[in-house]
Coordinates of C-alpha atoms in Angstrom, one line a residue:
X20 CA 0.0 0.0 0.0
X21 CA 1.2 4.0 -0.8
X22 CA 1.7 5.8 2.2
X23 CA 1.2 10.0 1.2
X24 CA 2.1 12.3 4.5
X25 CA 0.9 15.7 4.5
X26 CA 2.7 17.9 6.4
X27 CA 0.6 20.6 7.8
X28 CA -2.6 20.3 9.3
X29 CA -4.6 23.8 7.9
X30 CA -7.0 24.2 5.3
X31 CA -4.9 23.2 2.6
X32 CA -3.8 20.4 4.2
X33 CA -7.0 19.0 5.5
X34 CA -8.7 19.5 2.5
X35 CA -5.7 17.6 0.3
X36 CA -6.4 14.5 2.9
X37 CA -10.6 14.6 2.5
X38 CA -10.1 14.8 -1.1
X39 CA -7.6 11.8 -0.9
X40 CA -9.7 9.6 1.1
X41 CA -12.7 10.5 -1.4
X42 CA -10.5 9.4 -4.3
X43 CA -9.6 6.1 -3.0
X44 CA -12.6 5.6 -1.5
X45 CA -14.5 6.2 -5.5
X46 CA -12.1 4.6 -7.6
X47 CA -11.9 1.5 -5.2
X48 CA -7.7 2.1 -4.4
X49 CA -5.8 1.6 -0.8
X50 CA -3.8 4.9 0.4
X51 CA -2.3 5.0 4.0
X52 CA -2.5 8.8 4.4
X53 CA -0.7 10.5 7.4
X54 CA -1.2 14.0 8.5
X55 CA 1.4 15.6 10.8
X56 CA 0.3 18.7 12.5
X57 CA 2.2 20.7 15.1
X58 CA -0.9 22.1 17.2
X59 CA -3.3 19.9 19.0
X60 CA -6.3 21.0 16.6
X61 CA -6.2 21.1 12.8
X62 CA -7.4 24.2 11.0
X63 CA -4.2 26.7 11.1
X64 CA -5.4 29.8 11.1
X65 CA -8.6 28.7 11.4
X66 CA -9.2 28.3 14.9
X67 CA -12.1 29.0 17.0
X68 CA -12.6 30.3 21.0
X69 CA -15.0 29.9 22.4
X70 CA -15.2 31.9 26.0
X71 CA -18.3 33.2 27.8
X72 CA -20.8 34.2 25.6
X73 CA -18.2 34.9 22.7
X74 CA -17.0 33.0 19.5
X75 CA -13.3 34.4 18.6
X76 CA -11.3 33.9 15.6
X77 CA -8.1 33.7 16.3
X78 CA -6.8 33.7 12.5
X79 CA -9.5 34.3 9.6
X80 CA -13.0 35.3 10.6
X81 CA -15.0 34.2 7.3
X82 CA -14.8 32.4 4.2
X83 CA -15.7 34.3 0.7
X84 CA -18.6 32.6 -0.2
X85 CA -18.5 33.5 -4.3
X86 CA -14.9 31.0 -4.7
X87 CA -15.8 28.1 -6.7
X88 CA -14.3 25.8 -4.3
X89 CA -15.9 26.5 -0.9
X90 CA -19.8 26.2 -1.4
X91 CA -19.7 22.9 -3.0
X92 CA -17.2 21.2 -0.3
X93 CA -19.4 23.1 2.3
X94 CA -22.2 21.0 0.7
X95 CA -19.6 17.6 0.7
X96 CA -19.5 17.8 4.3
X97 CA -22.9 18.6 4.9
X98 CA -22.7 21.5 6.4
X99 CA -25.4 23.2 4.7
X100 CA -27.5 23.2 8.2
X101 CA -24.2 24.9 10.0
X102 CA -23.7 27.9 7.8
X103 CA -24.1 31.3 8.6
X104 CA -23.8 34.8 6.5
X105 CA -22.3 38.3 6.9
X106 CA -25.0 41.2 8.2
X107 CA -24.6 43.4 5.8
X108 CA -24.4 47.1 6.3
X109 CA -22.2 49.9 5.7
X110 CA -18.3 49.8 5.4
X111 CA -16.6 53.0 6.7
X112 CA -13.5 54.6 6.2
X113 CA -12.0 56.6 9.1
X114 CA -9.8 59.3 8.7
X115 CA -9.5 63.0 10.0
X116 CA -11.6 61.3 13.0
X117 CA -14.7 60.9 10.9
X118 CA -16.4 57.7 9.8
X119 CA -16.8 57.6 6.0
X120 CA -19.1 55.4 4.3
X121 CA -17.7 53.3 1.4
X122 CA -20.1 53.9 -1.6
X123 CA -22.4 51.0 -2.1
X124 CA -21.6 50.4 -5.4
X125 CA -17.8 49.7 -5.1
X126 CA -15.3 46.8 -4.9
X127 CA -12.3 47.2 -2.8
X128 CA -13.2 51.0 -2.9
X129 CA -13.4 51.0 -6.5
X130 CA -16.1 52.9 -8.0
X131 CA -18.6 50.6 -10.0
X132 CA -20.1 53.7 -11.7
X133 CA -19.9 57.2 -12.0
X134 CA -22.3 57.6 -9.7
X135 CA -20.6 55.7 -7.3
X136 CA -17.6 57.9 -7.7
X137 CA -19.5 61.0 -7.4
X138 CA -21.1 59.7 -4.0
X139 CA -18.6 59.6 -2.2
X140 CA -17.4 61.8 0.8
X141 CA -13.9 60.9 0.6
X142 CA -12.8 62.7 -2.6
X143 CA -12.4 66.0 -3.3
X144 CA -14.4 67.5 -6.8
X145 CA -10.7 67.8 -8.3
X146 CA -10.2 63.7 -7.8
X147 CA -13.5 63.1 -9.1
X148 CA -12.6 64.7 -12.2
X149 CA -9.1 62.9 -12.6
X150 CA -11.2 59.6 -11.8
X151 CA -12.8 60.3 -14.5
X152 CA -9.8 60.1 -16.5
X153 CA -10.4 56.4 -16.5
X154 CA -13.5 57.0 -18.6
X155 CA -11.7 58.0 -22.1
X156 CA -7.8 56.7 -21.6
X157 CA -6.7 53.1 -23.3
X158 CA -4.3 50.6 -22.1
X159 CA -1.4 50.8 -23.9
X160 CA 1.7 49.6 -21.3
X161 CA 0.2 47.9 -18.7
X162 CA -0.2 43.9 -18.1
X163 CA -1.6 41.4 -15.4
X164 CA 2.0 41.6 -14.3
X165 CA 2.3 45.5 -14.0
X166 CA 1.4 46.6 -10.7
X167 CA -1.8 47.6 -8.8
X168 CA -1.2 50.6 -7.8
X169 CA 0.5 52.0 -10.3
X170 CA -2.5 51.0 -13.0
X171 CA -5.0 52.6 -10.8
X172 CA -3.4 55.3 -9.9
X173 CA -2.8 56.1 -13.9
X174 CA -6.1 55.8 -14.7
X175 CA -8.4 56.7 -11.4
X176 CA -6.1 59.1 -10.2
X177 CA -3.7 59.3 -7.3
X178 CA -6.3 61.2 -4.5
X179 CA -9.0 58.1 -5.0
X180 CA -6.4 55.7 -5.0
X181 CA -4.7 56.8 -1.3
X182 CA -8.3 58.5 0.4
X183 CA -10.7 55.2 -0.4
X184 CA -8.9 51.9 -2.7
X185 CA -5.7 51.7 -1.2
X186 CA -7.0 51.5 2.8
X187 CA -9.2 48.3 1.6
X188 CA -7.1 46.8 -1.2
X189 CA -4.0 46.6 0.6
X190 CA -6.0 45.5 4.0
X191 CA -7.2 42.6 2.0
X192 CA -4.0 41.6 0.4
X193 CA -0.8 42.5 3.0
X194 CA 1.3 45.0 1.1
X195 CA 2.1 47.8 -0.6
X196 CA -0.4 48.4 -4.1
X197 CA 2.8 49.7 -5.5
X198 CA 4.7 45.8 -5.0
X199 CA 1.5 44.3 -5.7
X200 CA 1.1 42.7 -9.7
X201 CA -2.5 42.5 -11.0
X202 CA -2.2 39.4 -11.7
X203 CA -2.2 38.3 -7.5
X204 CA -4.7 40.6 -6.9
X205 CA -7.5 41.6 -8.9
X206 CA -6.2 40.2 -12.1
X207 CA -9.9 40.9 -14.1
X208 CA -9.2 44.8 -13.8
X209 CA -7.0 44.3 -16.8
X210 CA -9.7 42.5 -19.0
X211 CA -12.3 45.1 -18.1
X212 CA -9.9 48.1 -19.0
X213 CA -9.3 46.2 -22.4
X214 CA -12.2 45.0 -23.0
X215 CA -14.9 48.1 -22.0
X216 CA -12.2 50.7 -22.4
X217 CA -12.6 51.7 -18.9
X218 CA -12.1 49.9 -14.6
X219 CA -15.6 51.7 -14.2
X220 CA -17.5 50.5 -17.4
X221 CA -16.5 47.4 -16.6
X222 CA -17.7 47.1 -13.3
X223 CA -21.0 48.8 -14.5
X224 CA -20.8 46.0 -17.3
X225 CA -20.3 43.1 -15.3
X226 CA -22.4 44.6 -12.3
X227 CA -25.1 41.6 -11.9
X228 CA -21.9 39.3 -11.1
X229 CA -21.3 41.3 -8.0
X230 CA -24.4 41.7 -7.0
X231 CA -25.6 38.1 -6.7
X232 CA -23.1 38.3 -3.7
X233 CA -23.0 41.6 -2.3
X234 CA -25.6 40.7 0.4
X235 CA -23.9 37.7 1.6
X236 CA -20.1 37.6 0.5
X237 CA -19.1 35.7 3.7
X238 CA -19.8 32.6 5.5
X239 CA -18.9 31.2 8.6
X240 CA -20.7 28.2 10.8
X241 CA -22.7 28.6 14.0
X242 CA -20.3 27.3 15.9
X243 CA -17.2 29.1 14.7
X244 CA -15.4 29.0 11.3
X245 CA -13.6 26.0 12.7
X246 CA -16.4 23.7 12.3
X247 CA -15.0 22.9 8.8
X248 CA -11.7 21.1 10.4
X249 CA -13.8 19.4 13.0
X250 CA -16.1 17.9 10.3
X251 CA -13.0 17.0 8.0
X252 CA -11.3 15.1 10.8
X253 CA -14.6 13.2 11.8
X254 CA -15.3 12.0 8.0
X255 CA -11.7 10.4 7.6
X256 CA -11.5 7.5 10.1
X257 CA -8.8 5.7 8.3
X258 CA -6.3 8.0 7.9
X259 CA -3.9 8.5 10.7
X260 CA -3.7 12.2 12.4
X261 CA -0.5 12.9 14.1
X262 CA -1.6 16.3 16.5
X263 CA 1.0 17.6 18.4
X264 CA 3.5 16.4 16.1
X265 CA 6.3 18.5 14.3
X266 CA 8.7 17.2 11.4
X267 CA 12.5 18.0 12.2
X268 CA 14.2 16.5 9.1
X269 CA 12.7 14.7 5.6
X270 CA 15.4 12.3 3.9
X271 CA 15.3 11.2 0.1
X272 CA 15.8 7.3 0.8
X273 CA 15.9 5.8 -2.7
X274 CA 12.7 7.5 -4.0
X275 CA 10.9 7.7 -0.8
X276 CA 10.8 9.8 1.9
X277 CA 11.7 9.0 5.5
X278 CA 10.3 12.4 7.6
X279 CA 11.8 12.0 11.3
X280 CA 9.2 13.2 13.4
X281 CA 9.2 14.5 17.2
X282 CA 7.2 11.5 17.3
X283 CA 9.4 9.1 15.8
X284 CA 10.2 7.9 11.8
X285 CA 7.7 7.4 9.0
X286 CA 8.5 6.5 5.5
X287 CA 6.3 8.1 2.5
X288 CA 6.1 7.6 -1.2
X289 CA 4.0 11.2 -1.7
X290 CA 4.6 14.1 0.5
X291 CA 2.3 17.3 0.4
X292 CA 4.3 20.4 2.2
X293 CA 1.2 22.6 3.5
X294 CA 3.1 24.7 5.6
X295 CA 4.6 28.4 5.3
X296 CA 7.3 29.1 3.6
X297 CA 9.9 29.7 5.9
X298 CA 9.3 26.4 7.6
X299 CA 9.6 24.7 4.4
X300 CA 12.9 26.5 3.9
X301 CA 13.9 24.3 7.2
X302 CA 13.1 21.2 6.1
X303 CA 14.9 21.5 2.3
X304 CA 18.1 22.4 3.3
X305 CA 19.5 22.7 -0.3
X306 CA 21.3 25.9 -1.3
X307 CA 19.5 26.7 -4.5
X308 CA 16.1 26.2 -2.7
X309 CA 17.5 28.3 -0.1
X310 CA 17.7 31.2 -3.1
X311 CA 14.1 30.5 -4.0
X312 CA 12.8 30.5 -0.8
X313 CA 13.8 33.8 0.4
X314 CA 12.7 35.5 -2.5
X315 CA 8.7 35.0 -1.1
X316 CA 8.2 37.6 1.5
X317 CA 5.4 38.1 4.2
X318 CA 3.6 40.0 6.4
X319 CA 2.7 40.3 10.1
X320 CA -0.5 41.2 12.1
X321 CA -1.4 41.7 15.3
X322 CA -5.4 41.1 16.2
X323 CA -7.4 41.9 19.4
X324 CA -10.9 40.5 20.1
X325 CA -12.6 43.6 22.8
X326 CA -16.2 42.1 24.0
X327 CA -18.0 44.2 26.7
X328 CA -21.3 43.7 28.7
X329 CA -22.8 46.5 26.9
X330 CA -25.1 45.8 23.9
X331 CA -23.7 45.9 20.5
X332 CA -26.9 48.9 19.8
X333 CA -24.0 51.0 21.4
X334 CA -22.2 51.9 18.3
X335 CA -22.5 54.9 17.0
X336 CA -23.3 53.9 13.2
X337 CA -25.1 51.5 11.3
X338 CA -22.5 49.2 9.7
X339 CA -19.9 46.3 10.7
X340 CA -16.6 48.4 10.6
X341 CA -13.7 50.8 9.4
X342 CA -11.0 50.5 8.1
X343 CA -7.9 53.6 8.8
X344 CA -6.9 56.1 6.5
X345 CA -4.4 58.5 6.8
X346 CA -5.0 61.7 9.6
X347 CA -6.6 59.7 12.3
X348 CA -5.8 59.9 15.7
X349 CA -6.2 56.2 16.5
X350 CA -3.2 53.6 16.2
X351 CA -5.4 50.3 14.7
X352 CA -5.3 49.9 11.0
X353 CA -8.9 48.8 11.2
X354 CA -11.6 47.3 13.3
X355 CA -14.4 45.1 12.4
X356 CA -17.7 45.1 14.2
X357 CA -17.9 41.3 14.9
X358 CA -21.0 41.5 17.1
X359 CA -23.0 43.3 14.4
X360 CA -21.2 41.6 11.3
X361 CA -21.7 37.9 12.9
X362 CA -24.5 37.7 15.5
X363 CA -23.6 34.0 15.9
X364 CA -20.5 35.4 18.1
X365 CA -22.3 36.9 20.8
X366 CA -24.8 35.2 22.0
X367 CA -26.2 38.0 24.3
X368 CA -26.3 40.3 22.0
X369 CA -23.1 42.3 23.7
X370 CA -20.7 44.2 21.9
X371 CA -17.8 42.0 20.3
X372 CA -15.0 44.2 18.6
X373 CA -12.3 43.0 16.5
X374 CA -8.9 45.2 16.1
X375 CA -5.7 44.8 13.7
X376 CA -2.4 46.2 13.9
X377 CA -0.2 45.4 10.8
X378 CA 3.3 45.8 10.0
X379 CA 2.6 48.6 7.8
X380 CA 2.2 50.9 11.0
X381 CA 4.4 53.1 12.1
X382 CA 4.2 52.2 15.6
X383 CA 4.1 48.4 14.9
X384 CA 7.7 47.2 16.1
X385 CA 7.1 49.0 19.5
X386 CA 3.4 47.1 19.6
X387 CA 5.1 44.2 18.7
X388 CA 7.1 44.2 21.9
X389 CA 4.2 45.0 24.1
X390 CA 2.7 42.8 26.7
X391 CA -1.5 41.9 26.4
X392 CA -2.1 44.6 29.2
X393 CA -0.5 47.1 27.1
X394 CA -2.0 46.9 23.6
X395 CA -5.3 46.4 25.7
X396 CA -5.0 49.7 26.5
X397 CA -4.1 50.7 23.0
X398 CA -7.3 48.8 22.0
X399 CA -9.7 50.6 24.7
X400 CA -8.4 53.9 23.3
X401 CA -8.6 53.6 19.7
X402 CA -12.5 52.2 20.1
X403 CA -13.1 55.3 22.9
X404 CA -11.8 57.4 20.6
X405 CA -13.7 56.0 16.9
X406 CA -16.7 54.6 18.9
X407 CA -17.2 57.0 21.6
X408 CA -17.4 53.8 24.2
X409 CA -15.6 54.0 27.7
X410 CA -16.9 50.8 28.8
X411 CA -14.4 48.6 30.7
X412 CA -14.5 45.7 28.6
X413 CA -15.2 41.5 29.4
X414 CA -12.7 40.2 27.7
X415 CA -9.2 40.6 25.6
X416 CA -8.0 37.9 23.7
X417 CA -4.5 39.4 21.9
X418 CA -3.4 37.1 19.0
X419 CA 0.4 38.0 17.1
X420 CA 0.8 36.3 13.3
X421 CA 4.0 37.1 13.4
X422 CA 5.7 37.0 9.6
X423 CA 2.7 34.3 8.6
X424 CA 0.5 36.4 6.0
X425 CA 2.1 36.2 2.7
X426 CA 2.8 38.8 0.2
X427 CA 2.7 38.6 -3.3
X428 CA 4.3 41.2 -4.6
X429 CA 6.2 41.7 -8.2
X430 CA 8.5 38.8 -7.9
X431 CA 6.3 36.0 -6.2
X432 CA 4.8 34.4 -10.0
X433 CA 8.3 34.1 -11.2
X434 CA 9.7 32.8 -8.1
X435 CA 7.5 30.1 -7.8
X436 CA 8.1 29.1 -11.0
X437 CA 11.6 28.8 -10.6
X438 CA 10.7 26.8 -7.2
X439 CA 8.6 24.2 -8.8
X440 CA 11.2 23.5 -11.4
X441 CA 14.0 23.1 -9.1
X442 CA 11.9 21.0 -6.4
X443 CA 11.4 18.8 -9.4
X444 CA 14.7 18.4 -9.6
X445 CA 15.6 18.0 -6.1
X446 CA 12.6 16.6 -3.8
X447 CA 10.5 14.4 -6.9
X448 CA 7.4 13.0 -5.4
X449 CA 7.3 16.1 -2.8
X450 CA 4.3 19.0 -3.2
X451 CA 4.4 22.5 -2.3
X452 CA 0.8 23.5 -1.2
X453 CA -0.6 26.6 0.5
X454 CA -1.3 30.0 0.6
X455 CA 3.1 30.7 0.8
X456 CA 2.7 29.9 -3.1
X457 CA -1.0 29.4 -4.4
X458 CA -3.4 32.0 -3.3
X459 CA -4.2 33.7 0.5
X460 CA -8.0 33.4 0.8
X461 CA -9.1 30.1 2.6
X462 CA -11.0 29.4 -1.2
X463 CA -7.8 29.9 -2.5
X464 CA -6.3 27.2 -0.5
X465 CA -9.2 24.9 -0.7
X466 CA -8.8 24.8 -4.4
X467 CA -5.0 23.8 -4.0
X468 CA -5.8 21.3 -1.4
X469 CA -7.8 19.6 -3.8
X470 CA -5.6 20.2 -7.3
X471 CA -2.8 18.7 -4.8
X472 CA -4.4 16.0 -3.6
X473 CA -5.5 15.1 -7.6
X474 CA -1.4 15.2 -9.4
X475 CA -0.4 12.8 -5.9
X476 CA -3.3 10.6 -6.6
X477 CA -2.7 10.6 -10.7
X478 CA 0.9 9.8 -10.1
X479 CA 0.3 7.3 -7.3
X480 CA -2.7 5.4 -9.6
X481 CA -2.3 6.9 -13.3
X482 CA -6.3 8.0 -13.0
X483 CA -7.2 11.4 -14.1
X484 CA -9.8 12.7 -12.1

């Protein structure tokens, strides 16, 4: 019988072993799949606390419910019954102390019409007019590999680019728009510039896409986003789950590979890598990996979870959050409104807020050095100040991703090609898999988890799937 080992026990991981065990188990074949995680759950960064009357995430908070991959593994697992969906409401901006709402009709701040860019309150009459740029100017120089922010800020102008894109594009995606490509981003802006002659046309164009999902773009389960790894695990009785567990050194041992294991040695004919980069780095010691692997960079984050016995009507606004611009006078790059955005994570009905702190603040390496008591009191001033609540609060919970958010910027597309050519070379029969290489969003990595677990299956069996 094959043995395949994945190494890495988060969503790309624990979907490459259900989609293992339901290709032997349909095509009638015998795999002895191990999984080797180093925490005593599985998920990653999808973890769940649950404390008083709160649900907590301590990594992502929702799933985007439009990627082709998620709704129909949802459905695999039966977990139809379990889901849950984003309130909707209003997205603010904050900046010069003032909540802003995003205009309704955008995506990642972008204007889907020119009355969407003439709505809002966050450009000045001059950077509606230089938006409007976008309207009658061609592409002529710029590719899916070109930068973000320097094709949006050519045709939308600079002032709606920095005042309302830039706080939510480069919240979603970890970086600067300016190291960003297209093409790991929002890689249909090019074809709607191309093809409509205009970012905005094309939205206005292609409108009814969006729509179908603006109500409910996120999903989550009742009982915390973590539901999904608890279900996995419970559905794959045969396969052997090593919790706890970490892998100190993988050997080539005449086509297979023997992984030495805090628990002891295992041999493997197929090994999946769903790990972060740098701890893949460790375990392929090879010089001209090494090259490779330093060219992927990352990002870091801190998060705080604020609940209070104080109901969530409290806030000052209708909506589920803000995210900082530039001229405020708190230090959090954003804060989402968890209570009113998920009422499944407070049960009472009490306020629940969620805070980030990312590397790309100016005061991060001194918050970075601060104990829990002390970013609480960052936290308690930054909602005071945006939410007009003095409340002492129930509960902190303080959670550091230290260098664990990827980034990909200019170089990442033709570093990982380079990557996968030389890990042919050097580790045959072993699979780079997660969001280090093949996408951030937990879709994203479902979709990998599942292409992986097909090639391993394919080269183990010679069946196409």
């Amino acid at each position: 019988m094959k043995t395949v080992a994945i190494v890495g026990g988060g969503i790309t991981g624990i979907t490459a072993l259900y989609e293992l065990h339901r290709l032997a188990t349909k095509n009638k074949e015998a795999i002895h799949i191990i999984l080797i995680e180093k925490n005593e759950y599985l998920g990653g960064k999808i973890h769940s606390e649950h404390e008083g009357s709160f649900i907590m995430e301590t990594g992502a908070d929702s799933i985007v419910a439009r990627h082709e991959a998620v709704l129909p593994l949802v459905k695999a697992l039966g977990l139809e019954d379990e889901l849950v969906y984003n309130e909707t409401g209003i997205s603010y901006i904050y900046t010069h102390n003032q909540l802003h709402p995003i205009p309704k009709d955008a995506v990642f701040g972008i204007p889907m019409s020119v009355e969407s860019l003439q709505a809002s309150t966050l450009i000045s009459e001059a950077g509606k007019k230089a938006a409007l740029k976008d309207l009658t100017t061609p592409n002529t120089t710029f590719t899916k590999e070109s930068a973000i922010g320097d094709f949006l800020t050519y045709f939308l102008g600079e002032e709606l680019v920095q005042k309302q894109i830039a706080p939510v594009l480069s919240g979603v995606y970890s970086g600067d728009l300016h190291e960003l490509s297209i093409a790991s981003t929002l890689p249909y802006l090019i074809d709607y510039k191309n093809k409509y002659g205009s970012i905005i046309k094309g939205f206005e164009a292609n409108k009814a896409q969006f729509a179908k999902t603006a109500d409910k773009k996120f999903i989550s389960f009742k009982h915390g986003l973590d539901t999904i790894a608890r279900r996995i695990e419970s559905l794959v009785p045969e396969a052997v789950i090593k919790k706890s567990t970490t892998v100190q050194h993988i050997a080539n041992c005449e086509g297979k590979y023997t992984l030495h294991t805090s628990d002891g040695e295992l041999l493997a004919d197929e090994l999946i890598l769903a790990l972060p980069n740098a701890q893949i780095a460790k375990l392929l010691p090879v010089p001209a990996l090494q090259t490779s692997f330093k060219k992927f960079t990352t990002a870091s984050v801190i998060t705080m979870y604020v609940g209070f016995d104080i109901p969530d009507a409290s806030l000052p606004a209708d909506g589920t959050g803000y995210i900082v611009s530039h001229h405020a006078d708190v230090v959090c790059n954003a804060a989402t409104w968890t209570s009113r955005k998920w009422k499944h994570t407070s049960q009472n009905g009490n306020l629940l807020v969620r805070l980030f702190y990312k590397n790309t603040n100016e005061r991060y390496d001194e918050l970075q050095q601060m104990t829990e008591d002390e970013l609480a009191q960052i936290g308690l001033q930054d909602i005071q100040q945006s939410l007009h609540i003095d409340a002492q609060p129930q509960i902190v919970r303080v959670t550091k991703w230290t260098n664990q958010m990827p980034r990909y910027d200019l170089a990442h597309r033709e570093a990982l090609q380079q990557l996968e050519q030389q890990m042919a070379v050097y580790y045959p029969h072993v699979h780079l898999a997660g969001c280090s290489y093949y996408g951030v969003g937990i879709g994203a990595c479902i979709a990998n988890g599942q292409q992986t677990a097909k090639h391993v299956f394919k080269q183990l069996f010679e069946i196409e799937q």
